[in-house]
Coordinates of C-alpha atoms in Angstrom, one line a residue:
X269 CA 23.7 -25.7 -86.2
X270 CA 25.9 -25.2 -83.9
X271 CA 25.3 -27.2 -80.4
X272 CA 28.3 -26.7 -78.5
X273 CA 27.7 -24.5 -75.7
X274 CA 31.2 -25.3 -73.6
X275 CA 32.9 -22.0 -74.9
X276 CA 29.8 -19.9 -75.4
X277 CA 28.7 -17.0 -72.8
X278 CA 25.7 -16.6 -71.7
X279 CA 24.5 -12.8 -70.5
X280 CA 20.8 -12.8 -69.4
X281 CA 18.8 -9.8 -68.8
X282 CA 18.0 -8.7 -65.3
X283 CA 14.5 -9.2 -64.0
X284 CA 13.0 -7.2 -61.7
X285 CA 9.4 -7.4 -60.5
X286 CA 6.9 -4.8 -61.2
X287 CA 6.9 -2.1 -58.5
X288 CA 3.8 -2.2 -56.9
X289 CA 2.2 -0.1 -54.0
X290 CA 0.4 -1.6 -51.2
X291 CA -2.4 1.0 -49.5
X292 CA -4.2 0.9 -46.7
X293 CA -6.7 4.0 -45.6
X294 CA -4.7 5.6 -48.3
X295 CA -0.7 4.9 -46.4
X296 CA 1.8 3.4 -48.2
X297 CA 2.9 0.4 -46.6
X298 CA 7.0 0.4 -47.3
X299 CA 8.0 -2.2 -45.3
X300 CA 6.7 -5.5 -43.3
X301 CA 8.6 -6.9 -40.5
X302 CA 8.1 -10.2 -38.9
X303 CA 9.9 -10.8 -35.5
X304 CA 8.8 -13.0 -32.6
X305 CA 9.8 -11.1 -29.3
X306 CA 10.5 -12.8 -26.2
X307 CA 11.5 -12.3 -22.4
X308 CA 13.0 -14.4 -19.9
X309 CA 10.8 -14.9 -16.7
X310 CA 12.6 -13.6 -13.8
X311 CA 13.1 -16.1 -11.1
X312 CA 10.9 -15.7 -7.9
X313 CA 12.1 -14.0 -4.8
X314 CA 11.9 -16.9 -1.9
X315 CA 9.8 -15.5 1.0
X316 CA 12.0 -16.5 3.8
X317 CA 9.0 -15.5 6.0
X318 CA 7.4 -18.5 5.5
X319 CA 7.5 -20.6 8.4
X320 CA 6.2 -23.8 9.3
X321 CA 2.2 -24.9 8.9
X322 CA -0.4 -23.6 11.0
X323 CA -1.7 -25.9 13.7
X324 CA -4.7 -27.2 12.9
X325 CA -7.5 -25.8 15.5
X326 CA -10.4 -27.9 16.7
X327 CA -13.5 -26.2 17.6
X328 CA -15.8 -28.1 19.3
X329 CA -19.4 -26.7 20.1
X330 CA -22.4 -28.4 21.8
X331 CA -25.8 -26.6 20.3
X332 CA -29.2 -27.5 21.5
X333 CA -32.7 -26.7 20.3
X334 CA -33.6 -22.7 22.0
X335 CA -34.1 -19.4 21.1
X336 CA -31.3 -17.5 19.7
X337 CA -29.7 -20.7 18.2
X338 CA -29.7 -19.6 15.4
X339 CA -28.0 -16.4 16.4
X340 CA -25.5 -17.6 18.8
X341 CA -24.1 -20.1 16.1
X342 CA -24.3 -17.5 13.3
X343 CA -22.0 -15.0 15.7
X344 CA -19.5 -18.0 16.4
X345 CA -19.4 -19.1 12.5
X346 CA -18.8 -15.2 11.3
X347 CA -16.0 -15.3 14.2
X348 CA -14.2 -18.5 13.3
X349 CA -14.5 -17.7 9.3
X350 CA -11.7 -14.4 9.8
X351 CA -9.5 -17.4 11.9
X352 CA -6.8 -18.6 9.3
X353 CA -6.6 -22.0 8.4
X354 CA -6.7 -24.9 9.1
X355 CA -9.2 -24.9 11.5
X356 CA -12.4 -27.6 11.6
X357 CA -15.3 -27.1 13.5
X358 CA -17.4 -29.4 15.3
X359 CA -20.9 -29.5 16.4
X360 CA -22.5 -31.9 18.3
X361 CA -26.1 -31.8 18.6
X362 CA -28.7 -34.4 20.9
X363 CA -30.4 -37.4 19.0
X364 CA -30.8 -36.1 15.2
X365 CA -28.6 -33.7 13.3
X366 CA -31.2 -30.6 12.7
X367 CA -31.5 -29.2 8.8
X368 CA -32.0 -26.0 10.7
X369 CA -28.1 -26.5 12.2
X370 CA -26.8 -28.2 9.1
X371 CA -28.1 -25.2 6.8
X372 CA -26.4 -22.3 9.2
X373 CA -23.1 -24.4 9.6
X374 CA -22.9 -24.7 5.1
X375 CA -23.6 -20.7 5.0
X376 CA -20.7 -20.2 7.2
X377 CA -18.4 -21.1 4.6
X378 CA -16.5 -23.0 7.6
X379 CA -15.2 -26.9 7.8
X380 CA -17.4 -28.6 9.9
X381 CA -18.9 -31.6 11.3
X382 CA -22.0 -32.3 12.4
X383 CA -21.9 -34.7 15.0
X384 CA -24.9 -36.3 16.7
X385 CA -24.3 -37.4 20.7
X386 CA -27.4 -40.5 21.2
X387 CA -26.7 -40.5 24.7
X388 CA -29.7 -38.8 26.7
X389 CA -29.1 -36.6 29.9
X390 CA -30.9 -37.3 33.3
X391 CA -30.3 -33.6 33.9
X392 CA -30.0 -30.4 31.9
X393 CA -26.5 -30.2 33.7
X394 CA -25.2 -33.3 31.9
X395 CA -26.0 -31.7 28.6
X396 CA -23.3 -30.3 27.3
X397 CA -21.1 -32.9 29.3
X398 CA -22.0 -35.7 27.0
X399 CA -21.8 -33.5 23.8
X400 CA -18.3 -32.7 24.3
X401 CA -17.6 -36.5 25.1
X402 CA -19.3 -37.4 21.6
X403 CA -16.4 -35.1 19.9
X404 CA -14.0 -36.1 22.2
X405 CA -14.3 -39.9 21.0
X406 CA -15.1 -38.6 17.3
X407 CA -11.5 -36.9 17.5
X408 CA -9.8 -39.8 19.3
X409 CA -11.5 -42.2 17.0
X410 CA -10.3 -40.5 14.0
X411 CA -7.2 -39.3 15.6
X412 CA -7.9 -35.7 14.5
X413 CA -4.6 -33.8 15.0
X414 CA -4.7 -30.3 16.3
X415 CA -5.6 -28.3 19.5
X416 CA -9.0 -28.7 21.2
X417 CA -10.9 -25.7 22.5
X418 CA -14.6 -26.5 23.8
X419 CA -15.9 -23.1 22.5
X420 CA -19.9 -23.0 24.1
X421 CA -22.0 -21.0 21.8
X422 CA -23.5 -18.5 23.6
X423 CA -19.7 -17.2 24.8
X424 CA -18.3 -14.3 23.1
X425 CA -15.0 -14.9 21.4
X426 CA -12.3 -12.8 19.8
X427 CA -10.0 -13.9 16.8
X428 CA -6.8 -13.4 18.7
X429 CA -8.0 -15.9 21.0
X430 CA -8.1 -18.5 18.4
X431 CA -4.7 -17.2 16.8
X432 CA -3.1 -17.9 19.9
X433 CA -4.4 -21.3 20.5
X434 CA -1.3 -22.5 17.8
X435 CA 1.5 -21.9 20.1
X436 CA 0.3 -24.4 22.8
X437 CA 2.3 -27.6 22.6
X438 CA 0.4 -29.4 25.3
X439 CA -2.2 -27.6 27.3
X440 CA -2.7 -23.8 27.3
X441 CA -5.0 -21.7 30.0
X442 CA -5.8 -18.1 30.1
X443 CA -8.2 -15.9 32.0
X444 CA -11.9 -15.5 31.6
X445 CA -14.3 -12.6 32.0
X446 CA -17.5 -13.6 33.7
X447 CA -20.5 -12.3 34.2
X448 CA -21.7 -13.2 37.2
X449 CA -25.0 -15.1 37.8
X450 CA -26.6 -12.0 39.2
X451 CA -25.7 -10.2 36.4
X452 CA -24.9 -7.0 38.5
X453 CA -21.3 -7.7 38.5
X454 CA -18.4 -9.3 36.1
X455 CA -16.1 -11.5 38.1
X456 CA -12.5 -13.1 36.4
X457 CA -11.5 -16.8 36.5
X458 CA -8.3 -18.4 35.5
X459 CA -4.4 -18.6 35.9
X460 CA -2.2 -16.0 37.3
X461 CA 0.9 -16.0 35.2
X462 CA 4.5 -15.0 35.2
X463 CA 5.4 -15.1 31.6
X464 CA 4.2 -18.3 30.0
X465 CA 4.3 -19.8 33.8
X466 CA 1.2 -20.3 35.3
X467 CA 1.4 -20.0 39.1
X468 CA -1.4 -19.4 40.7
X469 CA -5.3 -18.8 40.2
X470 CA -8.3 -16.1 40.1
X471 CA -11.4 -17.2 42.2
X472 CA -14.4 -15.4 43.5
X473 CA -16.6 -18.1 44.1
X474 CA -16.7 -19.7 48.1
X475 CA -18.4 -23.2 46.8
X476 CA -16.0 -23.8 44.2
X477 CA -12.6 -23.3 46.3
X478 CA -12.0 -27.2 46.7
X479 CA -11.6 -26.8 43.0
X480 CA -8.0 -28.3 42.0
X481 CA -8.1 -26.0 38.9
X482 CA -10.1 -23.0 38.8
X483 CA -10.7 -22.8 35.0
X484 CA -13.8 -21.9 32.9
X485 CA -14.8 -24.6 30.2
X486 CA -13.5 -21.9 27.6
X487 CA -10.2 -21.3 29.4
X488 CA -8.0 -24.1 28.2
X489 CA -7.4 -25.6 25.3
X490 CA -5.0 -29.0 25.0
X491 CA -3.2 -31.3 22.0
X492 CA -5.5 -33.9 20.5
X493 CA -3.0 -36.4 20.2
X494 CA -2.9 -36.5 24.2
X495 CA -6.4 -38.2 23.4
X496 CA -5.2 -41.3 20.8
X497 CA -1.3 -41.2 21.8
X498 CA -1.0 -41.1 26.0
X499 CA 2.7 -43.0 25.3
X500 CA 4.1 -39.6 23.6
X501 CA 2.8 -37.3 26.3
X502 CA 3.9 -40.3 29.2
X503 CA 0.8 -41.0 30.8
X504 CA 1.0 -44.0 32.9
X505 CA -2.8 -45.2 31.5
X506 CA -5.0 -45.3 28.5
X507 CA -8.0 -45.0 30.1
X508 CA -10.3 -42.6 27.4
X509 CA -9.9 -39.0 28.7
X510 CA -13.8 -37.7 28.9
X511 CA -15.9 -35.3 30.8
X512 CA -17.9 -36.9 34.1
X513 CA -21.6 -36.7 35.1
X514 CA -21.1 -37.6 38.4
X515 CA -19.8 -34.4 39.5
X516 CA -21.3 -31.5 41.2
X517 CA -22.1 -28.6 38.5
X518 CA -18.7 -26.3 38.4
X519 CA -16.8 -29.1 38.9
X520 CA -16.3 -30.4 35.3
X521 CA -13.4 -28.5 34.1
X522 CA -11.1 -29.4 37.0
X523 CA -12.2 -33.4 36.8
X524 CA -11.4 -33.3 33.2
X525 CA -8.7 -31.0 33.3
X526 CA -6.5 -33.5 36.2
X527 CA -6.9 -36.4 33.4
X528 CA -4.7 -34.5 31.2
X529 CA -2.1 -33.0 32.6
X530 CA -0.7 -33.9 36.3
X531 CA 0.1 -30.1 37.7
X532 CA 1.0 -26.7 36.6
X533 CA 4.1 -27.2 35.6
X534 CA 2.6 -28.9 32.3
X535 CA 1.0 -25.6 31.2
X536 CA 1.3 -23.0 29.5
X537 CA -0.2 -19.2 30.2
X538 CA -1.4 -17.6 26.8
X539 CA -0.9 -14.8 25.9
X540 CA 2.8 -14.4 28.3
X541 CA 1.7 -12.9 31.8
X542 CA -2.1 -13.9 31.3
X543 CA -2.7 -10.4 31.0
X544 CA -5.6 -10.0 28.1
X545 CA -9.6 -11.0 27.8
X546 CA -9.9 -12.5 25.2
X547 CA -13.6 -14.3 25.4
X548 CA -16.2 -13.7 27.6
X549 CA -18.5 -16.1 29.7
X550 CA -21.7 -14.3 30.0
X551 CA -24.3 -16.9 31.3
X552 CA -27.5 -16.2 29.3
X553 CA -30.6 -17.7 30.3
X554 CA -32.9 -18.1 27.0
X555 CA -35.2 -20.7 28.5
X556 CA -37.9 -17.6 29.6
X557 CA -37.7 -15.7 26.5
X558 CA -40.9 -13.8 26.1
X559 CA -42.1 -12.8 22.5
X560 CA -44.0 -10.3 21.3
X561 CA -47.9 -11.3 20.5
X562 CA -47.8 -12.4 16.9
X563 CA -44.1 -13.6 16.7
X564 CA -44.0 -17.2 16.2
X565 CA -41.0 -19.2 17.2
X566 CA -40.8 -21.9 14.7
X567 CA -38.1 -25.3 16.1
X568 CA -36.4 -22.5 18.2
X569 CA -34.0 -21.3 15.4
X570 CA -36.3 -18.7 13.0
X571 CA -38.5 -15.9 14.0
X572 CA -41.2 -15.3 12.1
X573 CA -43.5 -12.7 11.9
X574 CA -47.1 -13.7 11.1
X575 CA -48.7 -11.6 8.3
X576 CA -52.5 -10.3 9.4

């Protein structure tokens, strides 16, 4: 047998594989590709329009236990939720923070905090001084950064109003629409501007002329840090900057307002030329409410109709 295969050649057959059709719902599948297919993310435009962070805003409200509570704060919140961020807002209510409060303050789907003031007025007057003096030392304490506006909550505000608020560096003023006392009659208080330069002031009421400022509580707004850090702004003292009792009514915003900045010169008129309302001080009296027989007011917040 011969086993030398060195010299030999070898021819094989060639082998093909059966042919075979593939069918689906009766098509002839001819060919099957695989291919992975990709595409490069395109880079981001920049927005060059983005500028530096909003101020923070610091909203702070005294509420107490009356009718249309629940409506005045409701009409704030809805108000301050269309104000871009960041913005906190904080109520101060006497002795005990209410559920009632606490429940319409969550539903506003605004930051909050509920502060409590334990400090009891001799007069109704005194009220809403010491509320603001509780946030005042709750911001100072904390050293909450942002622009302070005591916003009352029976006023009526509009959104610009709180947009503006950002450009203030120390302390801003601007005019407020009034409705007089009488209620026959809507007088204006505030600065007169030229530009962004406050230089003199609207008054209507005789009594209140030996006012250094004539300014409505919801007609200025200042910097925090003027509170926790008198060294950056130069004040010569440290003494806490708060609201006094021991004025005559009408006479709190100017007391308060000469602890913070020492003339006009330090201010700023918003919007330029003090020209536009933007929030209204409308002195509603909801102590004499009168309510329909069979309406029951239940902790001054809800009305609810009893069922016969």
């Amino acid at each position: 047998m011969d086993t030398d295969v060195r010299a030999k050649d070898f021819a094989f057959p060639e082998l093909k594989p059966p042919h075979v059709d593939l069918r689906l719902d009766d098509q002839i599948v001819t060919s099957v590709s695989l291919g992975i297919h990709t595409r490069l993310q395109e880079p981001k435009e920049v927005d060059d329009s983005i500028g530096p962070p909003l101020k923070q805003l610091i909203v702070v409200t005294p509420t107490y236990n009356r009718g249309f509570q629940a409506y005045f704060l409701n009409r704030l919140g809805q108000v301050l939720r269309l104000v871009k961020p960041p913005l906190v807002w904080i109520v101060v209510e006497e002795k005990v923070a209410s559920f009632e409060t606490a429940e319409i303050l969550r539903r506003t789907g605004v930051m909050y905090r509920h502060v409590v003031c334990t400090r009891s007025p001799s007069e109704p007057k005194d009220r809403g001084v010491h509320q603001r003096n509780a946030a005042l030392e709750h911001i100072e304490r904390h050293k909450v950064d942002g622009i302070v506006f005591f916003a009352d909550d029976d006023n009526v505000y509009t959104v610009e109003l709180f947009e503006s608020l950002r450009t203030i560096r120390r302390f801003g003023t601007w005019p407020v629409a009034m409705l007089a006392p009488s209620k026959n009659k809507a007088i204006l208080e505030g600065p007169v501007c030229n530009g962004s330069q406050v230089i003199g002031w609207h008054t209507n009421e005789k009594s209140k002329r030996l006012r250094r400022f004539h300014v409505d509580m919801s007609g200025f707004a200042f910097n925090s840090s003027i509170l926790w850090d008198p060294k950056r702004w130069g004040r010569p003292y440290s003494n806490p900057i708060r609201q006094l009792d021991t004025v005559k009514e009408g006479f709190q915003e100017t007391t308060f307002i000469e602890q913070v900045v020492e003339d006009e010169s330090q201010m700023e008129g918003i919007l330029p030329g003090c020209s536009r309302i933007m929030n209204w001080h409308l002195h509603l009296d909801t102590s004499n409410l009168i309510y329909p027989k069979g309406w029951l007011l239940e902790k001054n917040l809800e009305i609810t109709l009893a069922i016969k």
